[in-house]
Amino acid sequence: MLPSHQLIYYWLSYIQSIAHDLSELSLPLDSPLFRRGQALLPVPRLTEWLGPNSETLVSPHERLKPPPGNGSVYVIQGRYTYKHYLQDNTDDKNWGCAYRSLQTLISWLMWQGEVRAQRLPSITDIQTSLTRTGDKPKSFIGSRQWIGSLELSFCLDEMYGIQCRLLPVAQGSQMTSTAAIVLSQHFASGGGPVMIGGGQLAHTIIGVQLPDTSIPGVKPSPTRYLILDPHYTGPAGNLKQILDKGWCGWKDESFWKPTVHYNLCFLPPIRPGRV
């Protein structure tokens, strides 16, 4: 066995050679390139947990056409699992949308290797986590109570040590002025899906289109949001229906209810240097 100082030298040389090879291939040094979730063909256990399989779709937005108009488009990078009502043999219709959005956020973290890949936490697991934080009483477990962006941030911190950033929007009519630029910066920097809660509804934002106002004589495109809707109750894994009916699709500003208060939950950026 080599002495410890020679082992250290060996591994440093090996890491430097990998960095050199990545540089030669013009590949980034701060993106997760060699994690299981980045494989062209995910390993079987990963597809069992996160899809794609007969019931679970992965990154369905990749089959969408680009939004119309001349705006700048910013879209999520990296895989995620589309979670929605009635999956996992659980009837959560009309109350489980935020839980499903949270599962989608967690799936993105797993696909990127930010947290250990495993079976996604169930709704019961999420409720149990909230009782451990002290935010909910034990009677909350097994209930059909809604949760919101704040509870999502509690769960991500308690279960994975992930600290999120919350962005309040006073009312839906101010969504574009308050959040659109922030969303574009988030996705441009490699950020993950964003949960948004308002009223009694939750959705997941995975992209944004900003209007281009620099072209003289051309009417700018409206601001649009790429929405992953957890309220889908149709056949699981039916990509055509999900795309054709807009369960994953681009929505304009009228999608947000003008007088409703919203909160956005942003995952932190991928930690640099973890390839």
Tab-separated table of C-alpha atoms in Angstrom:
chain	number	residue	atom	x	y	z
A	1	MET	CA	0.000	0.000	0.000
A	2	LEU	CA	1.280	3.465	-0.887
A	3	PRO	CA	2.216	5.870	1.920
A	4	SER	CA	-0.487	8.413	2.717
A	5	HIS	CA	1.363	11.365	1.177
A	6	GLN	CA	1.778	9.447	-2.092
A	7	LEU	CA	-1.924	8.536	-2.118
A	8	ILE	CA	-2.842	12.187	-1.682
A	9	TYR	CA	-0.516	13.145	-4.525
A	10	TYR	CA	-2.009	10.399	-6.711
A	11	TRP	CA	-5.592	11.540	-6.156
A	12	LEU	CA	-4.752	15.205	-6.685
A	13	SER	CA	-3.080	14.314	-9.971
A	14	TYR	CA	-6.095	12.217	-10.971
A	15	ILE	CA	-8.540	15.043	-10.216
A	16	GLN	CA	-6.390	17.507	-12.146
A	17	SER	CA	-6.361	15.167	-15.144
A	18	ILE	CA	-10.171	14.949	-15.087
A	19	ALA	CA	-10.438	18.735	-14.921
A	20	HIS	CA	-8.049	18.997	-17.876
A	21	ASP	CA	-10.111	16.511	-19.904
A	22	LEU	CA	-13.325	18.409	-19.165
A	23	SER	CA	-11.666	21.636	-20.225
A	24	GLU	CA	-10.458	20.053	-23.465
A	25	LEU	CA	-14.036	18.983	-24.211
A	26	SER	CA	-15.351	22.482	-23.374
A	27	LEU	CA	-17.444	20.980	-20.587
A	28	PRO	CA	-18.263	23.020	-17.478
A	29	LEU	CA	-16.403	22.331	-14.263
A	30	ASP	CA	-19.287	23.374	-12.006
A	31	SER	CA	-22.123	21.191	-13.306
A	32	PRO	CA	-23.161	17.677	-12.216
A	33	LEU	CA	-21.873	15.665	-15.174
A	34	PHE	CA	-20.912	12.363	-13.548
A	35	ARG	CA	-23.835	11.611	-11.271
A	36	ARG	CA	-26.275	8.756	-11.752
A	37	GLY	CA	-29.106	11.157	-12.494
A	38	GLN	CA	-27.204	12.628	-15.443
A	39	ALA	CA	-26.799	9.322	-17.284
A	40	LEU	CA	-28.385	9.100	-20.728
A	41	LEU	CA	-30.076	5.892	-19.579
A	42	PRO	CA	-30.790	6.095	-15.821
A	43	VAL	CA	-30.056	2.978	-13.782
A	44	PRO	CA	-33.058	0.683	-13.108
A	45	ARG	CA	-33.401	1.568	-9.427
A	46	LEU	CA	-33.521	5.252	-10.312
A	47	THR	CA	-36.288	4.719	-12.868
A	48	GLU	CA	-38.239	2.735	-10.276
A	49	TRP	CA	-38.019	5.606	-7.810
A	50	LEU	CA	-38.086	8.661	-10.069
A	51	GLY	CA	-39.178	7.461	-13.519
A	52	PRO	CA	-39.607	7.413	-16.366
A	53	ASN	CA	-41.947	4.464	-16.018
A	54	SER	CA	-45.556	3.564	-16.785
A	55	GLU	CA	-46.906	5.961	-14.137
A	56	THR	CA	-44.291	8.684	-13.873
A	57	LEU	CA	-43.032	11.168	-16.455
A	58	VAL	CA	-39.643	12.843	-16.370
A	59	SER	CA	-39.169	16.385	-17.716
A	60	PRO	CA	-42.303	16.427	-19.928
A	61	HIS	CA	-41.667	20.048	-20.937
A	62	GLU	CA	-38.864	18.866	-23.215
A	63	ARG	CA	-41.530	17.763	-25.713
A	64	LEU	CA	-43.179	21.187	-25.847
A	65	LYS	CA	-42.752	23.628	-28.709
A	66	PRO	CA	-41.062	26.927	-27.798
A	67	PRO	CA	-43.483	29.688	-26.811
A	68	PRO	CA	-44.479	32.108	-29.586
A	69	GLY	CA	-43.087	35.594	-29.878
A	70	ASN	CA	-39.696	37.213	-29.686
A	71	GLY	CA	-39.038	37.115	-25.959
A	72	SER	CA	-36.103	35.633	-24.077
A	73	VAL	CA	-36.817	32.168	-22.671
A	74	TYR	CA	-35.336	30.786	-19.450
A	75	VAL	CA	-36.091	27.156	-18.610
A	76	ILE	CA	-35.140	24.711	-15.881
A	77	GLN	CA	-31.953	22.716	-16.391
A	78	GLY	CA	-31.660	19.102	-15.332
A	79	ARG	CA	-34.216	16.350	-14.956
A	80	TYR	CA	-37.178	16.340	-12.599
A	81	THR	CA	-40.108	14.006	-11.985
A	82	TYR	CA	-43.631	15.255	-12.666
A	83	LYS	CA	-45.746	14.522	-9.587
A	84	HIS	CA	-49.496	15.130	-9.554
A	85	TYR	CA	-52.798	14.124	-7.967
A	86	LEU	CA	-53.720	10.450	-7.471
A	87	GLN	CA	-50.228	9.031	-7.809
A	88	ASP	CA	-48.727	6.508	-5.378
A	89	ASN	CA	-52.169	4.996	-4.708
A	90	THR	CA	-53.159	8.145	-2.819
A	91	ASP	CA	-56.390	10.070	-3.391
A	92	ASP	CA	-55.215	13.609	-2.718
A	93	LYS	CA	-57.519	15.335	-5.190
A	94	ASN	CA	-58.467	18.878	-4.119
A	95	TRP	CA	-55.925	19.093	-1.290
A	96	GLY	CA	-52.553	17.539	-2.185
A	97	CYS	CA	-51.208	19.914	-4.841
A	98	ALA	CA	-48.479	21.480	-2.687
A	99	TYR	CA	-47.325	18.047	-1.518
A	100	ARG	CA	-46.959	17.026	-5.165
A	101	SER	CA	-45.070	20.191	-6.005
A	102	LEU	CA	-42.721	19.470	-3.101
A	103	GLN	CA	-42.142	15.958	-4.434
A	104	THR	CA	-41.223	17.461	-7.807
A	105	LEU	CA	-38.722	19.815	-6.157
A	106	ILE	CA	-37.186	16.934	-4.209
A	107	SER	CA	-36.964	14.824	-7.367
A	108	TRP	CA	-34.920	17.564	-9.049
A	109	LEU	CA	-32.530	17.609	-6.096
A	110	MET	CA	-32.167	13.833	-6.390
A	111	TRP	CA	-31.648	13.869	-10.148
A	112	GLN	CA	-28.908	16.485	-9.759
A	113	GLY	CA	-27.241	14.547	-6.955
A	114	GLU	CA	-27.804	17.311	-4.417
A	115	VAL	CA	-29.468	14.808	-2.083
A	116	ARG	CA	-29.242	11.023	-2.054
A	117	ALA	CA	-31.511	9.387	-4.619
A	118	GLN	CA	-34.174	7.186	-3.059
A	119	ARG	CA	-37.916	6.731	-3.140
A	120	LEU	CA	-39.620	10.123	-2.958
A	121	PRO	CA	-41.188	10.955	0.414
A	122	SER	CA	-44.890	10.158	0.569
A	123	ILE	CA	-47.525	12.623	1.690
A	124	THR	CA	-47.487	10.901	5.075
A	125	ASP	CA	-43.703	11.308	5.232
A	126	ILE	CA	-44.093	15.021	4.522
A	127	GLN	CA	-46.752	15.409	7.195
A	128	THR	CA	-44.580	13.542	9.682
A	129	SER	CA	-41.676	15.853	8.889
A	130	LEU	CA	-43.830	18.877	9.668
A	131	THR	CA	-44.739	17.425	13.048
A	132	ARG	CA	-41.045	16.913	13.801
A	133	THR	CA	-40.406	20.597	13.121
A	134	GLY	CA	-43.111	21.514	15.618
A	135	ASP	CA	-45.093	23.328	12.935
A	136	LYS	CA	-47.974	20.834	13.057
A	137	PRO	CA	-49.530	18.675	15.802
A	138	LYS	CA	-49.402	14.879	15.562
A	139	SER	CA	-53.064	14.881	14.539
A	140	PHE	CA	-51.911	16.435	11.253
A	141	ILE	CA	-50.506	13.069	10.124
A	142	GLY	CA	-53.049	11.322	7.916
A	143	SER	CA	-55.166	14.452	7.495
A	144	ARG	CA	-56.204	16.144	4.263
A	145	GLN	CA	-54.978	19.579	5.229
A	146	TRP	CA	-53.300	21.842	2.711
A	147	ILE	CA	-49.772	23.074	3.055
A	148	GLY	CA	-48.073	26.068	1.446
A	149	SER	CA	-44.692	27.473	0.515
A	150	LEU	CA	-43.640	28.035	4.113
A	151	GLU	CA	-44.339	24.422	5.041
A	152	LEU	CA	-42.381	23.298	1.978
A	153	SER	CA	-39.365	25.232	3.186
A	154	PHE	CA	-39.694	23.645	6.645
A	155	CYS	CA	-39.795	20.144	5.129
A	156	LEU	CA	-36.818	20.653	2.833
A	157	ASP	CA	-34.762	21.935	5.743
A	158	GLU	CA	-35.869	19.205	8.150
A	159	MET	CA	-35.518	16.283	5.735
A	160	TYR	CA	-32.506	17.320	3.649
A	161	GLY	CA	-30.890	20.381	5.212
A	162	ILE	CA	-31.907	22.413	2.142
A	163	GLN	CA	-32.695	26.039	2.926
A	164	CYS	CA	-35.034	27.757	0.485
A	165	ARG	CA	-35.749	31.382	-0.288
A	166	LEU	CA	-39.331	32.648	-0.209
A	167	LEU	CA	-40.527	35.488	-2.408
A	168	PRO	CA	-43.924	37.016	-1.573
A	169	VAL	CA	-46.059	38.583	-4.290
A	170	ALA	CA	-48.716	40.877	-2.853
A	171	GLN	CA	-51.251	39.962	-5.537
A	172	GLY	CA	-51.330	38.108	-8.811
A	173	SER	CA	-51.558	41.299	-10.843
A	174	GLN	CA	-48.024	42.091	-9.615
A	175	MET	CA	-46.530	38.706	-10.499
A	176	THR	CA	-44.586	39.934	-13.506
A	177	SER	CA	-43.277	43.112	-11.899
A	178	THR	CA	-42.250	41.272	-8.725
A	179	ALA	CA	-41.155	37.806	-9.789
A	180	ALA	CA	-40.477	37.508	-13.541
A	181	ILE	CA	-36.923	38.888	-13.489
A	182	VAL	CA	-36.101	36.879	-10.365
A	183	LEU	CA	-37.345	33.714	-12.073
A	184	SER	CA	-35.274	34.399	-15.193
A	185	GLN	CA	-32.140	34.864	-13.086
A	186	HIS	CA	-32.927	31.709	-11.133
A	187	PHE	CA	-33.276	29.524	-14.222
A	188	ALA	CA	-30.367	31.184	-16.027
A	189	SER	CA	-28.128	30.204	-13.113
A	190	GLY	CA	-29.233	26.548	-13.280
A	191	GLY	CA	-31.939	26.773	-10.639
A	192	GLY	CA	-34.514	24.069	-10.046
A	193	PRO	CA	-38.319	24.053	-10.122
A	194	VAL	CA	-40.090	26.770	-8.143
A	195	MET	CA	-43.169	26.024	-6.079
A	196	ILE	CA	-45.765	28.780	-6.000
A	197	GLY	CA	-48.744	28.817	-3.673
A	198	GLY	CA	-51.694	31.181	-3.701
A	199	GLY	CA	-55.142	30.874	-2.185
A	200	GLN	CA	-55.757	27.141	-1.956
A	201	LEU	CA	-53.737	26.212	-5.044
A	202	ALA	CA	-50.119	25.293	-5.678
A	203	HIS	CA	-48.252	25.034	-8.972
A	204	THR	CA	-44.681	24.483	-10.084
A	205	ILE	CA	-42.899	27.008	-12.292
A	206	ILE	CA	-40.186	25.560	-14.532
A	207	GLY	CA	-39.581	28.427	-16.948
A	208	VAL	CA	-40.325	32.023	-17.866
A	209	GLN	CA	-40.381	34.072	-21.070
A	210	LEU	CA	-39.564	37.763	-20.811
A	211	PRO	CA	-40.627	40.212	-23.536
A	212	ASP	CA	-38.014	41.735	-25.822
A	213	THR	CA	-38.633	45.483	-25.913
A	214	SER	CA	-35.519	46.333	-27.922
A	215	ILE	CA	-36.966	45.797	-31.416
A	216	PRO	CA	-38.457	49.042	-32.813
A	217	GLY	CA	-41.922	48.713	-34.275
A	218	VAL	CA	-42.434	45.171	-32.983
A	219	LYS	CA	-44.970	44.565	-30.240
A	220	PRO	CA	-43.253	42.728	-27.382
A	221	SER	CA	-44.456	39.257	-26.494
A	222	PRO	CA	-46.299	38.985	-23.188
A	223	THR	CA	-44.535	37.556	-20.183
A	224	ARG	CA	-45.238	33.835	-20.024
A	225	TYR	CA	-44.677	31.191	-17.372
A	226	LEU	CA	-43.956	27.519	-17.967
A	227	ILE	CA	-46.249	25.736	-15.518
A	228	LEU	CA	-46.187	22.165	-14.289
A	229	ASP	CA	-49.655	21.592	-12.875
A	230	PRO	CA	-49.990	19.071	-10.017
A	231	HIS	CA	-53.801	19.060	-10.321
A	232	TYR	CA	-53.761	16.588	-13.217
A	233	THR	CA	-56.038	13.586	-12.575
A	234	GLY	CA	-55.992	11.881	-15.972
A	235	PRO	CA	-54.264	8.647	-16.935
A	236	ALA	CA	-50.843	8.470	-15.320
A	237	GLY	CA	-47.967	8.716	-17.763
A	238	ASN	CA	-50.125	10.003	-20.635
A	239	LEU	CA	-47.692	12.524	-22.084
A	240	LYS	CA	-49.907	13.500	-25.020
A	241	GLN	CA	-52.870	14.399	-22.828
A	242	ILE	CA	-50.685	16.255	-20.343
A	243	LEU	CA	-49.169	18.404	-23.091
A	244	ASP	CA	-52.282	18.807	-25.256
A	245	LYS	CA	-54.453	19.867	-22.318
A	246	GLY	CA	-51.873	22.256	-20.908
A	247	TRP	CA	-51.078	20.450	-17.673
A	248	CYS	CA	-47.503	21.177	-18.625
A	249	GLY	CA	-47.447	24.312	-20.724
A	250	TRP	CA	-46.880	28.021	-21.185
A	251	LYS	CA	-49.342	30.396	-19.494
A	252	ASP	CA	-49.642	34.150	-19.805
A	253	GLU	CA	-50.061	36.596	-16.939
A	254	SER	CA	-53.812	36.020	-16.750
A	255	PHE	CA	-53.067	32.597	-15.251
A	256	TRP	CA	-52.495	34.293	-11.903
A	257	LYS	CA	-55.571	35.476	-10.028
A	258	PRO	CA	-55.153	39.252	-9.829
A	259	THR	CA	-56.209	39.742	-6.192
A	260	VAL	CA	-54.649	36.609	-4.653
A	261	HIS	CA	-51.465	36.735	-2.567
A	262	TYR	CA	-48.735	34.324	-3.723
A	263	ASN	CA	-45.530	32.949	-2.242
A	264	LEU	CA	-42.743	31.455	-4.344
A	265	CYS	CA	-40.340	28.892	-2.897
A	266	PHE	CA	-36.900	28.873	-4.568
A	267	LEU	CA	-34.413	26.050	-4.138
A	268	PRO	CA	-30.813	27.174	-3.632
A	269	PRO	CA	-28.448	26.975	-6.621
A	270	ILE	CA	-26.442	23.806	-7.153
A	271	ARG	CA	-23.361	23.849	-4.987
A	272	PRO	CA	-20.344	24.773	-7.141
A	273	GLY	CA	-17.553	22.327	-7.833
A	274	ARG	CA	-19.683	19.180	-7.477
A	275	VAL	CA	-19.366	17.357	-10.799
